Short mmCIF file of C-alpha atoms (C1' of nucleotides) in Angstrom, two decimals:
data_model
loop_
_atom_site.label_atom_id
_atom_site.label_comp_id
_atom_site.label_asym_id
_atom_site.label_seq_id
_atom_site.Cartn_x
_atom_site.Cartn_y
_atom_site.Cartn_z
CA MET X 1 51.09 -35.44 -150.56
CA GLU X 2 49.10 -32.80 -148.82
CA THR X 3 45.83 -34.59 -147.51
CA LYS X 4 45.69 -37.79 -146.18
CA ILE X 5 42.40 -39.06 -146.10
CA GLU X 6 41.61 -40.90 -143.01
CA PRO X 7 39.18 -43.31 -143.95
CA ILE X 8 35.75 -42.91 -141.83
CA SER X 9 34.06 -45.47 -140.62
CA LEU X 10 30.34 -46.54 -140.83
CA VAL X 11 30.15 -46.08 -137.41
CA ASP X 12 31.61 -42.59 -137.16
CA THR X 13 28.81 -41.58 -139.55
CA VAL X 14 26.11 -42.92 -138.01
CA THR X 15 27.20 -41.66 -134.33
CA LYS X 16 27.34 -38.29 -135.95
CA ARG X 17 24.04 -39.17 -137.72
CA LEU X 18 22.20 -40.15 -134.46
CA GLU X 19 23.48 -37.25 -132.72
CA ALA X 20 22.04 -34.90 -135.31
CA ALA X 21 18.98 -36.78 -134.89
CA ILE X 22 18.65 -36.18 -131.37
CA ILE X 23 20.31 -32.34 -131.74
CA ASN X 24 17.51 -31.33 -134.21
CA GLY X 25 14.72 -33.32 -132.38
CA GLN X 26 14.22 -35.95 -134.81
CA LEU X 27 14.66 -37.72 -132.07
CA ALA X 28 13.00 -36.77 -129.08
CA PRO X 29 14.05 -36.91 -125.48
CA GLY X 30 13.30 -39.85 -123.82
CA GLU X 31 12.18 -41.39 -126.79
CA ARG X 32 12.49 -45.55 -127.28
CA ILE X 33 15.00 -46.41 -129.83
CA ARG X 34 14.17 -49.87 -131.56
CA GLU X 35 17.26 -51.36 -133.09
CA GLN X 36 15.83 -53.09 -135.93
CA VAL X 37 13.84 -50.38 -137.50
CA LEU X 38 16.90 -47.81 -136.42
CA ALA X 39 18.51 -50.12 -138.81
CA VAL X 40 16.31 -50.68 -141.63
CA GLU X 41 15.64 -47.20 -141.60
CA MET X 42 19.74 -46.00 -141.57
CA GLY X 43 20.19 -48.72 -143.96
CA ILE X 44 22.94 -50.41 -142.27
CA SER X 45 23.09 -53.78 -140.19
CA ARG X 46 22.62 -53.80 -136.57
CA GLY X 47 26.31 -54.39 -135.69
CA PRO X 48 27.31 -50.70 -136.34
CA LEU X 49 24.30 -49.39 -135.20
CA ARG X 50 24.70 -50.91 -131.69
CA GLU X 51 28.44 -49.93 -131.34
CA ALA X 52 27.43 -46.36 -132.25
CA ILE X 53 24.90 -46.44 -129.84
CA ARG X 54 27.22 -47.51 -126.98
CA ARG X 55 29.33 -44.39 -128.01
CA LEU X 56 26.51 -42.03 -127.26
CA GLU X 57 25.73 -44.21 -124.09
CA GLY X 58 28.92 -43.23 -122.57
CA ARG X 59 28.29 -39.38 -123.40
CA ARG X 60 25.59 -39.63 -121.83
CA LEU X 61 23.18 -39.05 -125.05
CA LEU X 62 21.31 -42.31 -124.60
CA GLU X 63 20.54 -44.34 -121.52
CA ARG X 64 20.02 -48.16 -122.11
CA THR X 65 17.87 -49.76 -119.61
CA ALA X 66 19.39 -53.81 -119.75
CA ASN X 67 16.55 -56.16 -121.72
CA ILE X 68 14.21 -53.23 -122.27
CA GLY X 69 15.92 -51.00 -125.16
CA VAL X 70 17.77 -47.57 -125.59
CA ARG X 71 15.82 -44.16 -124.97
CA VAL X 72 16.89 -40.37 -125.61
CA ALA X 73 18.58 -39.01 -122.66
CA GLU X 74 15.85 -37.12 -120.45
CA LEU X 75 16.52 -33.56 -119.78
CA SER X 76 15.34 -31.40 -116.98
CA PRO X 77 16.11 -27.56 -116.34
CA GLN X 78 17.85 -28.69 -113.00
CA LYS X 79 20.69 -31.05 -115.24
CA LEU X 80 21.23 -28.07 -117.94
CA ASP X 81 22.05 -25.87 -115.06
CA GLU X 82 24.58 -28.88 -113.72
CA LEU X 83 25.98 -29.08 -116.49
CA LEU X 84 26.21 -25.15 -117.50
CA THR X 85 27.90 -25.17 -113.74
CA VAL X 86 30.46 -27.85 -114.82
CA ARG X 87 31.30 -25.60 -117.96
CA GLU X 88 31.85 -22.68 -115.93
CA ALA X 89 34.95 -24.96 -113.69
CA LEU X 90 35.82 -25.66 -117.04
CA GLU X 91 36.21 -22.80 -119.21
CA GLY X 92 37.69 -21.03 -116.10
CA MET X 93 40.37 -23.07 -115.76
CA ALA X 94 41.12 -22.97 -119.43
CA CYS X 95 40.94 -19.46 -119.54
CA ARG X 96 43.52 -19.53 -116.46
CA LEU X 97 45.80 -21.52 -118.26
CA ALA X 98 44.97 -19.37 -121.67
CA ALA X 99 46.28 -16.62 -119.66
CA GLU X 100 49.23 -17.62 -118.68
CA ARG X 101 50.44 -19.03 -122.28
CA ILE X 102 48.87 -17.06 -125.34
CA SER X 103 50.50 -15.09 -127.09
CA ASP X 104 50.30 -11.40 -128.78
CA ASP X 105 49.45 -12.67 -132.03
CA GLU X 106 45.99 -14.94 -130.46
CA VAL X 107 45.01 -12.39 -128.49
CA ALA X 108 44.63 -9.91 -131.54
CA GLN X 109 42.55 -12.47 -133.68
CA LEU X 110 40.55 -12.32 -130.62
CA ARG X 111 39.72 -8.55 -130.24
CA ALA X 112 39.20 -8.89 -133.91
CA LEU X 113 36.86 -11.62 -133.19
CA LEU X 114 35.32 -9.67 -131.02
CA ASP X 115 35.33 -6.15 -133.40
CA SER X 116 33.60 -7.92 -135.60
CA HIS X 117 30.94 -9.22 -133.67
CA ALA X 118 30.34 -5.53 -132.39
CA GLU X 119 29.32 -4.58 -135.91
CA LEU X 120 27.20 -7.61 -136.45
CA LYS X 121 25.42 -6.82 -133.37
CA ASP X 122 23.76 -4.03 -135.13
CA VAL X 123 22.67 -6.04 -138.22
CA SER X 124 18.89 -7.45 -137.48
CA SER X 125 19.44 -10.81 -139.18
CA GLY X 126 22.93 -10.43 -137.57
CA ALA X 127 22.07 -12.29 -133.88
CA GLY X 128 21.39 -15.61 -135.52
CA TYR X 129 25.30 -15.97 -136.64
CA TYR X 130 26.79 -14.34 -133.98
CA GLN X 131 25.77 -16.92 -131.60
CA LYS X 132 25.82 -19.71 -134.50
CA SER X 133 29.36 -19.59 -135.08
CA GLY X 134 31.06 -16.15 -133.00
CA ASP X 135 30.53 -17.18 -129.73
CA PHE X 136 31.15 -20.76 -130.21
CA ASP X 137 34.54 -19.53 -131.72
CA PHE X 138 35.65 -17.51 -128.86
CA HIS X 139 35.42 -19.91 -126.35
CA PHE X 140 37.08 -21.98 -128.80
CA ARG X 141 40.22 -20.30 -128.99
CA ILE X 142 40.46 -19.40 -125.65
CA ALA X 143 40.15 -23.30 -124.44
CA LYS X 144 42.41 -24.05 -127.47
CA ALA X 145 45.23 -21.52 -125.75
CA SER X 146 44.88 -23.34 -122.41
CA GLU X 147 47.26 -25.75 -124.24
CA ASN X 148 45.19 -28.73 -122.57
CA GLY X 149 44.20 -31.50 -124.41
CA PHE X 150 41.94 -32.84 -122.03
CA LEU X 151 40.37 -29.46 -121.23
CA MET X 152 39.81 -28.57 -124.65
CA SER X 153 38.36 -31.93 -125.71
CA MET X 154 35.87 -31.50 -122.95
CA ILE X 155 35.01 -28.25 -123.69
CA THR X 156 34.97 -28.08 -127.36
CA GLY X 157 33.93 -32.27 -127.49
CA ASP X 158 31.47 -33.66 -125.08
CA LEU X 159 30.42 -30.85 -123.27
CA TYR X 160 29.35 -28.46 -126.29
CA ASP X 161 27.55 -31.50 -128.14
CA LEU X 162 25.92 -32.49 -124.69
CA LEU X 163 24.58 -28.45 -124.98
CA ARG X 164 23.47 -28.24 -128.08
CA VAL X 165 21.42 -31.95 -126.94
CA TYR X 166 19.84 -29.74 -124.10
CA ARG X 167 18.73 -27.24 -127.22
CA TYR X 168 20.71 -24.41 -125.20
CA ARG X 169 21.17 -21.65 -127.10
CA SER X 170 23.78 -19.59 -125.83
CA SER X 171 22.18 -17.33 -123.66
CA THR X 172 23.98 -14.49 -125.62
CA MET X 173 20.57 -15.50 -127.96
CA GLN X 174 18.55 -13.85 -125.25
CA GLY X 175 18.72 -10.19 -125.31
CA ARG X 176 22.15 -10.61 -123.64
CA ALA X 177 24.20 -9.93 -126.47
CA GLY X 178 25.24 -6.58 -125.67
CA ALA X 179 25.98 -7.60 -121.87
CA ALA X 180 28.16 -10.82 -123.09
CA LEU X 181 29.74 -8.79 -125.35
CA ASP X 182 31.40 -6.60 -122.92
CA GLU X 183 32.48 -9.57 -120.50
CA HIS X 184 34.12 -10.80 -123.48
CA ARG X 185 35.64 -7.66 -123.88
CA THR X 186 36.99 -8.32 -119.83
CA ILE X 187 38.25 -11.55 -120.45
CA VAL X 188 40.05 -10.49 -123.65
CA GLU X 189 41.90 -7.59 -121.36
CA ALA X 190 42.34 -10.15 -118.51
CA LEU X 191 44.20 -12.73 -121.13
CA ALA X 192 46.66 -9.69 -123.14
CA ARG X 193 47.42 -8.85 -119.31
CA HIS X 194 48.32 -12.43 -118.92
CA ASP X 195 46.30 -12.20 -115.70
CA PRO X 196 45.81 -15.54 -114.68
CA ASP X 197 43.29 -14.88 -111.81
CA GLY X 198 41.37 -12.11 -113.21
CA ALA X 199 40.94 -14.11 -116.65
CA GLU X 200 39.44 -17.03 -114.93
CA ALA X 201 37.06 -14.80 -112.95
CA ALA X 202 36.05 -12.84 -115.71
CA MET X 203 35.23 -15.95 -117.84
CA ARG X 204 33.76 -17.37 -114.27
CA LYS X 205 31.44 -14.42 -114.10
CA HIS X 206 30.60 -14.39 -117.89
CA LEU X 207 29.09 -17.90 -117.87
CA ARG X 208 27.87 -17.22 -114.40
CA ASN X 209 25.51 -14.90 -115.80
CA ALA X 210 25.15 -17.09 -118.87
CA ARG X 211 23.74 -19.74 -116.69
CA ILE X 212 21.56 -17.62 -114.28
CA HIS X 213 19.91 -16.34 -117.80
CA SER X 214 19.16 -19.16 -119.13
CA GLN X 215 17.54 -20.55 -115.92
CA LEU X 216 14.96 -17.55 -115.42
CA ALA X 217 14.34 -18.03 -118.97
CA VAL X 218 13.39 -22.07 -118.79
CA GLN X 219 11.24 -20.49 -115.73
CA GLN X 220 9.24 -18.19 -117.82
CA MET X 221 8.69 -20.34 -120.83
CA GLU X 222 7.61 -23.33 -117.74
CA MET X 223 5.24 -20.33 -116.67
CA ALA X 224 3.97 -19.54 -119.91
CA ALA X 225 3.20 -23.38 -120.71
CA LYS X 226 1.64 -23.55 -117.81
CA ALA X 227 -0.42 -20.51 -118.52
CA GLU X 228 -1.57 -21.90 -121.97
CA ALA X 229 -2.43 -25.22 -120.50
CA ASN X 230 -5.03 -23.49 -118.46
CA MET T 1 12.09 -55.93 -101.82
CA GLU T 2 14.81 -53.96 -100.93
CA THR T 3 17.26 -55.01 -104.21
CA LYS T 4 15.99 -55.33 -107.21
CA ILE T 5 18.07 -57.43 -109.66
CA GLU T 6 19.14 -55.80 -112.38
CA PRO T 7 20.55 -58.27 -115.64
CA ILE T 8 23.96 -57.51 -116.32
CA SER T 9 25.07 -57.40 -119.58
CA LEU T 10 28.10 -59.64 -121.02
CA VAL T 11 29.17 -56.12 -122.68
CA ASP T 12 29.10 -54.71 -118.84
CA THR T 13 31.37 -57.35 -117.57
CA VAL T 14 33.99 -57.58 -120.40
CA THR T 15 33.97 -53.86 -120.12
CA LYS T 16 34.83 -53.70 -116.37
CA ARG T 17 37.23 -56.81 -117.20
CA LEU T 18 38.85 -54.88 -119.58
CA GLU T 19 39.11 -51.91 -117.47
CA ALA T 20 40.81 -53.96 -115.12
CA ALA T 21 43.02 -55.29 -117.21
CA ILE T 22 44.32 -52.00 -118.25
CA ILE T 23 44.51 -50.48 -115.32
CA ASN T 24 46.45 -53.79 -113.81
CA GLY T 25 48.76 -53.59 -116.28
CA GLN T 26 47.73 -56.60 -117.70
CA LEU T 27 47.13 -54.78 -121.29
CA ALA T 28 50.33 -52.33 -121.38
CA PRO T 29 50.29 -48.74 -122.67
CA GLY T 30 50.16 -48.73 -126.54
CA GLU T 31 50.00 -52.47 -126.51
CA ARG T 32 47.74 -53.47 -129.53
CA ILE T 33 44.38 -54.84 -129.18
CA ARG T 34 43.54 -57.82 -131.61
CA GLU T 35 39.90 -58.23 -131.67
CA GLN T 36 40.03 -62.02 -132.44
CA VAL T 37 42.41 -62.88 -130.07
CA LEU T 38 40.85 -61.52 -127.26
CA ALA T 39 37.10 -62.42 -127.95
CA VAL T 40 38.76 -66.20 -127.94
CA GLU T 41 40.69 -65.33 -124.52
CA MET T 42 37.43 -64.47 -123.28
CA GLY T 43 35.65 -67.03 -124.42
CA ILE T 44 32.97 -64.47 -126.28
CA SER T 45 32.02 -63.38 -129.59
CA ARG T 46 33.63 -60.42 -131.49
CA GLY T 47 30.34 -58.11 -131.06
CA PRO T 48 29.79 -57.99 -127.61
CA LEU T 49 33.67 -57.59 -127.19
CA ARG T 50 33.91 -54.47 -129.74
CA GLU T 51 30.71 -52.43 -128.42
CA ALA T 52 33.04 -52.75 -125.04
CA ILE T 53 35.68 -51.23 -126.89
CA ARG T 54 33.70 -48.45 -127.71
CA ARG T 55 32.77 -47.50 -124.63
CA LEU T 56 36.00 -47.21 -123.29
CA GLU T 57 36.91 -45.97 -126.34
CA GLY T 58 34.36 -42.90 -125.35
CA ARG T 59 36.11 -43.19 -121.94
CA ARG T 60 39.66 -42.46 -123.71
CA LEU T 61 40.91 -45.68 -122.39
CA LEU T 62 41.48 -46.81 -125.44
CA GLU T 63 42.36 -45.48 -128.85
CA ARG T 64 41.42 -46.69 -132.21
CA THR T 65 43.07 -45.84 -135.37
CA ALA T 66 40.80 -47.06 -138.80
CA ASN T 67 41.67 -49.73 -140.07
CA ILE T 68 45.04 -50.36 -138.28
CA GLY T 69 43.19 -51.73 -134.43
CA VAL T 70 42.79 -50.62 -131.24
CA ARG T 71 45.42 -49.33 -128.17
CA VAL T 72 45.44 -49.12 -125.01
CA ALA T 73 45.79 -45.43 -124.41
CA GLU T 74 49.68 -43.87 -123.97
CA LEU T 75 50.52 -41.60 -121.17
CA SER T 76 53.01 -39.29 -120.90
CA PRO T 77 53.89 -37.08 -117.70
CA GLN T 78 52.65 -34.17 -119.87
CA LYS T 79 48.95 -35.89 -119.95
CA LEU T 80 48.59 -37.01 -116.72
CA ASP T 81 49.26 -33.06 -115.68
CA GLU T 82 46.68 -31.93 -117.76
CA LEU T 83 44.64 -34.29 -116.20
CA LEU T 84 44.95 -33.10 -112.62
CA THR T 85 44.59 -29.82 -113.85
CA VAL T 86 41.15 -30.77 -114.99
CA ARG T 87 40.63 -32.24 -111.59
CA GLU T 88 41.65 -29.26 -109.91
CA ALA T 89 38.71 -27.72 -111.81
CA LEU T 90 36.36 -30.03 -111.43
CA GLU T 91 36.64 -30.74 -107.69
CA GLY T 92 37.41 -27.10 -106.94
CA MET T 93 33.91 -26.15 -107.97
CA ALA T 94 32.59 -29.34 -106.39
CA CYS T 95 33.81 -27.83 -103.14
CA ARG T 96 32.36 -24.73 -103.50
CA LEU T 97 29.01 -26.35 -104.40
CA ALA T 98 29.19 -28.52 -101.63
CA ALA T 99 29.92 -25.81 -99.23
CA GLU T 100 26.60 -23.74 -99.89
CA ARG T 101 24.72 -27.30 -99.20
CA ILE T 102 26.65 -29.52 -96.76
CA SER T 103 24.70 -30.47 -94.02
CA ASP T 104 25.94 -30.30 -90.57
CA ASP T 105 26.20 -34.19 -90.22
CA GLU T 106 28.33 -34.84 -93.36
CA VAL T 107 30.90 -32.06 -91.67
CA ALA T 108 30.69 -34.10 -88.84
CA GLN T 109 31.19 -37.40 -90.84
CA LEU T 110 33.90 -35.55 -93.06
CA ARG T 111 35.86 -34.45 -89.55
CA ALA T 112 35.34 -38.32 -88.38
CA LEU T 113 37.03 -39.28 -91.62
CA LEU T 114 40.34 -37.03 -90.79
CA ASP T 115 40.44 -38.18 -87.53
CA SER T 116 40.66 -42.12 -88.53
CA HIS T 117 43.20 -40.52 -91.09
CA ALA T 118 45.27 -39.32 -88.41
CA GLU T 119 45.38 -42.05 -86.37
CA LEU T 120 46.39 -44.34 -89.38
CA LYS T 121 49.06 -42.11 -90.24
CA ASP T 122 51.36 -43.40 -87.16
CA VAL T 123 50.96 -47.03 -88.27
CA SER T 124 53.51 -47.92 -90.42
CA SER T 125 51.44 -50.37 -92.81
CA GLY T 126 48.65 -47.66 -92.21
CA ALA T 127 49.90 -45.33 -95.52
CA GLY T 128 48.57 -47.64 -98.01
CA TYR T 129 45.07 -47.96 -96.75
CA TYR T 130 45.04 -44.69 -96.13
CA GLN T 131 45.74 -43.87 -99.93
CA LYS T 132 43.31 -47.02 -101.27
CA SER T 133 40.20 -45.88 -99.77
CA GLY T 134 40.39 -43.48 -97.35
CA ASP T 135 41.79 -40.16 -99.71
CA PHE T 136 38.93 -41.45 -102.35
CA ASP T 137 36.27 -41.45 -99.55
CA PHE T 138 36.84 -37.96 -98.71
CA HIS T 139 36.76 -36.60 -102.10
CA PHE T 140 34.11 -38.90 -103.16
CA ARG T 141 32.37 -37.45 -100.06
CA ILE T 142 32.51 -34.18 -100.99
CA ALA T 143 31.86 -34.81 -104.60
CA LYS T 144 28.74 -36.39 -103.29
CA ALA T 145 27.71 -33.39 -101.11
CA SER T 146 27.86 -30.86 -104.48
CA GLU T 147 24.63 -32.47 -105.42
CA ASN T 148 25.47 -32.16 -108.93
CA GLY T 149 25.28 -35.42 -110.87
CA PHE T 150 27.39 -34.34 -113.55
CA LEU T 151 30.33 -33.18 -111.35
CA MET T 152 30.19 -36.57 -109.46
CA SER T 153 29.93 -39.21 -112.04
CA MET T 154 32.94 -37.16 -113.67
CA ILE T 155 34.93 -36.97 -110.62
CA THR T 156 34.22 -40.17 -109.01
CA GLY T 157 33.77 -41.78 -112.38
CA ASP T 158 35.51 -41.32 -115.63
CA LEU T 159 38.62 -38.47 -113.98
CA TYR T 160 38.85 -41.43 -111.34
CA ASP T 161 39.32 -44.61 -113.57
CA LEU T 162 41.81 -42.14 -116.06
CA LEU T 163 43.99 -41.81 -113.43
CA ARG T 164 43.88 -45.47 -112.27
CA VAL T 165 45.26 -45.96 -115.72
CA TYR T 166 48.08 -43.69 -115.11
CA ARG T 167 48.81 -45.54 -112.41
CA TYR T 168 48.59 -42.16 -110.50
CA ARG T 169 48.70 -43.05 -106.73
CA SER T 170 47.42 -40.05 -104.92
CA SER T 171 50.56 -38.00 -104.13
CA THR T 172 49.66 -38.35 -100.68
CA MET T 173 51.72 -41.88 -100.45
CA GLN T 174 54.73 -40.16 -101.54
CA GLY T 175 55.68 -38.69 -98.39
CA ARG T 176 53.07 -35.86 -98.32
CA ALA T 177 50.75 -37.54 -96.12
CA GLY T 178 50.71 -35.20 -93.30
CA ALA T 179 50.81 -31.88 -94.85
CA ALA T 180 47.37 -33.20 -97.19
CA LEU T 181 45.84 -33.89 -93.71
CA ASP T 182 46.84 -30.77 -92.96
CA GLU T 183 45.35 -29.55 -96.27
CA HIS T 184 42.23 -31.84 -95.53
CA ARG T 185 41.11 -30.32 -92.26
CA THR T 186 41.06 -26.58 -94.02
CA ILE T 187 39.11 -27.99 -96.87
CA VAL T 188 36.78 -29.10 -94.08
CA GLU T 189 36.84 -26.25 -91.79
CA ALA T 190 35.82 -24.14 -94.73
CA LEU T 191 32.92 -26.68 -95.49
CA ALA T 192 31.73 -26.11 -92.11
CA ARG T 193 31.99 -22.53 -92.03
CA HIS T 194 29.85 -22.58 -95.18
CA ASP T 195 32.77 -20.37 -97.05
CA PRO T 196 32.47 -21.38 -100.41
CA ASP T 197 35.47 -19.18 -101.87
CA GLY T 198 37.45 -20.65 -98.85
CA ALA T 199 36.49 -24.12 -99.82
CA GLU T 200 37.20 -23.80 -103.15
CA ALA T 201 40.44 -22.18 -102.87
CA ALA T 202 41.87 -24.41 -100.21
CA MET T 203 40.53 -27.44 -102.61
CA ARG T 204 42.19 -26.39 -105.57
CA LYS T 205 45.25 -25.94 -103.99
CA HIS T 206 45.57 -29.26 -101.99
CA LEU T 207 45.27 -30.60 -105.56
CA ARG T 208 47.64 -28.61 -106.90
CA ASN T 209 50.08 -29.01 -104.27
CA ALA T 210 49.42 -32.99 -105.32
CA ARG T 211 50.20 -32.49 -108.94
CA ILE T 212 53.06 -30.64 -108.64
CA HIS T 213 54.40 -33.03 -106.08
CA SER T 214 53.25 -35.72 -108.63
CA GLN T 215 55.11 -33.83 -111.65
CA LEU T 216 58.38 -33.94 -109.28
CA ALA T 217 58.13 -37.55 -108.64
CA VAL T 218 57.75 -38.66 -112.31
CA GLN T 219 60.69 -36.33 -112.99
CA GLN T 220 62.61 -37.64 -110.54
CA MET T 221 61.99 -41.37 -111.76
CA GLU T 222 62.90 -40.43 -115.46
CA MET T 223 66.28 -39.12 -113.78
CA ALA T 224 66.56 -42.32 -111.86
CA ALA T 225 65.75 -44.23 -114.82
CA LYS T 226 68.32 -42.27 -117.55
CA ALA T 227 70.81 -42.69 -114.84
CA GLU T 228 70.48 -46.27 -114.98
CA ALA T 229 71.02 -46.64 -118.48
CA ASN T 230 74.27 -45.39 -118.55
"C1'" DT F 1 -16.60 -56.21 -112.71
"C1'" DT F 2 -12.02 -57.14 -111.60
"C1'" DC F 3 -8.00 -59.30 -110.76
"C1'" DG F 4 -4.55 -63.15 -112.07
"C1'" DC F 5 -2.42 -65.53 -115.57
"C1'" DA F 6 -0.56 -67.94 -119.19
"C1'" DC F 7 0.02 -66.90 -123.81
"C1'" DG F 8 2.07 -65.10 -127.89
"C1'" DG F 9 4.50 -61.28 -130.02
"C1'" DA F 10 8.65 -58.20 -130.06
"C1'" DC F 11 12.77 -56.58 -129.03
"C1'" DT F 12 16.98 -56.94 -127.08
"C1'" DG F 13 21.76 -60.12 -126.23
"C1'" DT F 14 24.71 -63.07 -128.12
"C1'" DC F 15 26.57 -66.03 -131.10
"C1'" DA F 16 28.42 -67.92 -135.66
"C1'" DA F 17 30.04 -67.56 -140.60
"C1'" DC F 18 31.27 -65.11 -144.53
"C1'" DC F 19 32.89 -61.32 -147.11
"C1'" DA F 20 35.14 -56.79 -148.41
"C1'" DT F 21 38.63 -53.72 -147.75
"C1'" DT F 22 42.95 -52.78 -145.79
"C1'" DT F 23 47.05 -53.10 -143.90
"C1'" DC F 24 51.44 -55.54 -143.05
"C1'" DC F 25 55.11 -58.26 -144.46
"C1'" DG F 26 58.40 -60.47 -146.96
"C1'" DG F 27 60.41 -62.24 -151.39
"C1'" DG F 28 61.31 -61.43 -155.53
"C1'" DG F 29 63.11 -58.44 -159.94
"C1'" DT F 30 65.50 -54.43 -161.37
"C1'" DA W 1 69.83 -51.19 -152.40
"C1'" DC W 2 65.55 -50.13 -153.68
"C1'" DC W 3 61.02 -50.61 -155.75
"C1'" DC W 4 56.87 -53.19 -156.53
"C1'" DC W 5 53.99 -57.30 -156.31
"C1'" DG W 6 51.72 -60.66 -154.18
"C1'" DG W 7 49.70 -63.08 -150.10
"C1'" DA W 8 48.66 -63.59 -145.18
"C1'" DA W 9 46.42 -61.46 -141.80
"C1'" DA W 10 43.59 -58.17 -139.08
"C1'" DT W 11 40.39 -55.02 -139.05
"C1'" DG W 12 35.44 -53.56 -140.76
"C1'" DG W 13 30.65 -55.00 -142.03
"C1'" DT W 14 26.40 -57.88 -142.88
"C1'" DT W 15 23.59 -61.67 -142.70
"C1'" DG W 16 20.76 -65.13 -140.33
"C1'" DA W 17 19.77 -67.32 -136.34
"C1'" DC W 18 18.56 -68.31 -131.80
"C1'" DA W 19 17.74 -67.77 -126.80
"C1'" DG W 20 16.12 -65.04 -123.36
"C1'" DT W 21 12.90 -61.23 -121.50
"C1'" DC W 22 9.32 -57.89 -121.62
"C1'" DC W 23 4.83 -56.51 -122.06
"C1'" DG W 24 0.39 -56.66 -123.55
"C1'" DT W 25 -3.77 -58.87 -124.86
"C1'" DG W 26 -7.42 -61.94 -123.76
"C1'" DC W 27 -8.97 -65.75 -121.55
"C1'" DG W 28 -10.68 -67.51 -116.77
"C1'" DA W 29 -12.13 -67.68 -112.07
"C1'" DA W 30 -13.40 -65.25 -107.71
#
DNA sequence: TTCGCACGGACTGTCAACCATTTCCGGGGT
DNA sequence: ACCCCGGAAATGGTTGACAGTCCGTGCGAA
């Protein structure tokens, strides 16, 4: 028996559907959720739905006010900045640990990944792909190489999901692809040298740039929105 | 109207009771939880109990296997080490941010706090108090001074709760009180200088020492247990 | 007109009973 | 000794009901 089928509960699927709905904007930030309505829409009963909501509550995707209802978490540029700062701390540490433990094989895989990115960068339609799976893959592999279960689940799980809710597109998208690739290479080289300090510093710098860049982008968006309002 | 009374739901109280039961060991690690039994014991119905369980699941205090049941999270020295490593990353970052933003007033409060610790250290029965509220207070204030909501809630909430489940007693308890106090002072001085790098480094060093020390303590305990088994 | 207040609908919070499905355990039979 | 099968028990999910709270509406009074 190769594939051990693991039964998926309704709560799990509902949780994912809710999560997806929040991420793609079907449920707008701040929007109120009514249990009965949603339960009927999804064709389930209130029980599992409530349990799913509790989970997302714990992950800060939903906020509940007693006797009032549940709302989709409100976002703000400031909160995004805070989140990205936490990411700096966690991924920096992950990168440090990875530098101590990473194998030559894993380093080779990372290099190959970056090479493929370099090629895609030239393709006009490539940028989308780059962001979508490539960049995540890079950070994901490093988190995994840290061999710290908590760190990994936070980086690739909770944190990543939250960032998606914030509609955060890795700032590599916003004209930083070239710079990001260079930074990625710097990180990999530090990992290859098994240089914890260098690796952490490189990752921190990379994410700090991404964070600052994203804040600038947000500010520009707000400026544009304000200009349009006049 | 100062205190706006906010209604507490059954789920909230149940969550806290479960949490407390896990922390103080009434529910042993790895122990299985049966919904119906527990629901009857607590005098509630299965609904709210299940919702509370889902929450603690999200906080990794409980682990669920589909169709089998819920168990209290299993602990291991390795996981504790991983957790303390995450703490290093988060509190290090918090300390860095705090150094940039902390006010003279807050610095003065921290100094006063450490002075009171220094006095207590001499009192024989003081060690317990020192750990119980004092050490937490120190780290709590710094997390707060970081002015990063996510960081703070992680450090003083999720992370702290998990550590309590691991029965982790800040290693200041284990004969490190004196050294810890010195390290605390180093941290505060860096904060007073508004020196982010120094503050982060000092906090990281402090927590690294605590982590290593705790691992040593765990090893000793295991050695002792093994010796006793013979 | 405007403020205040009571009424009623709507929604959350909780409970209870019920059924389906799966797991677990023990008693067979081979 | 091993395997298989049946029943007990626990989880997973559904339904329906009801209490409590919140909120908007509309009426009445200043």
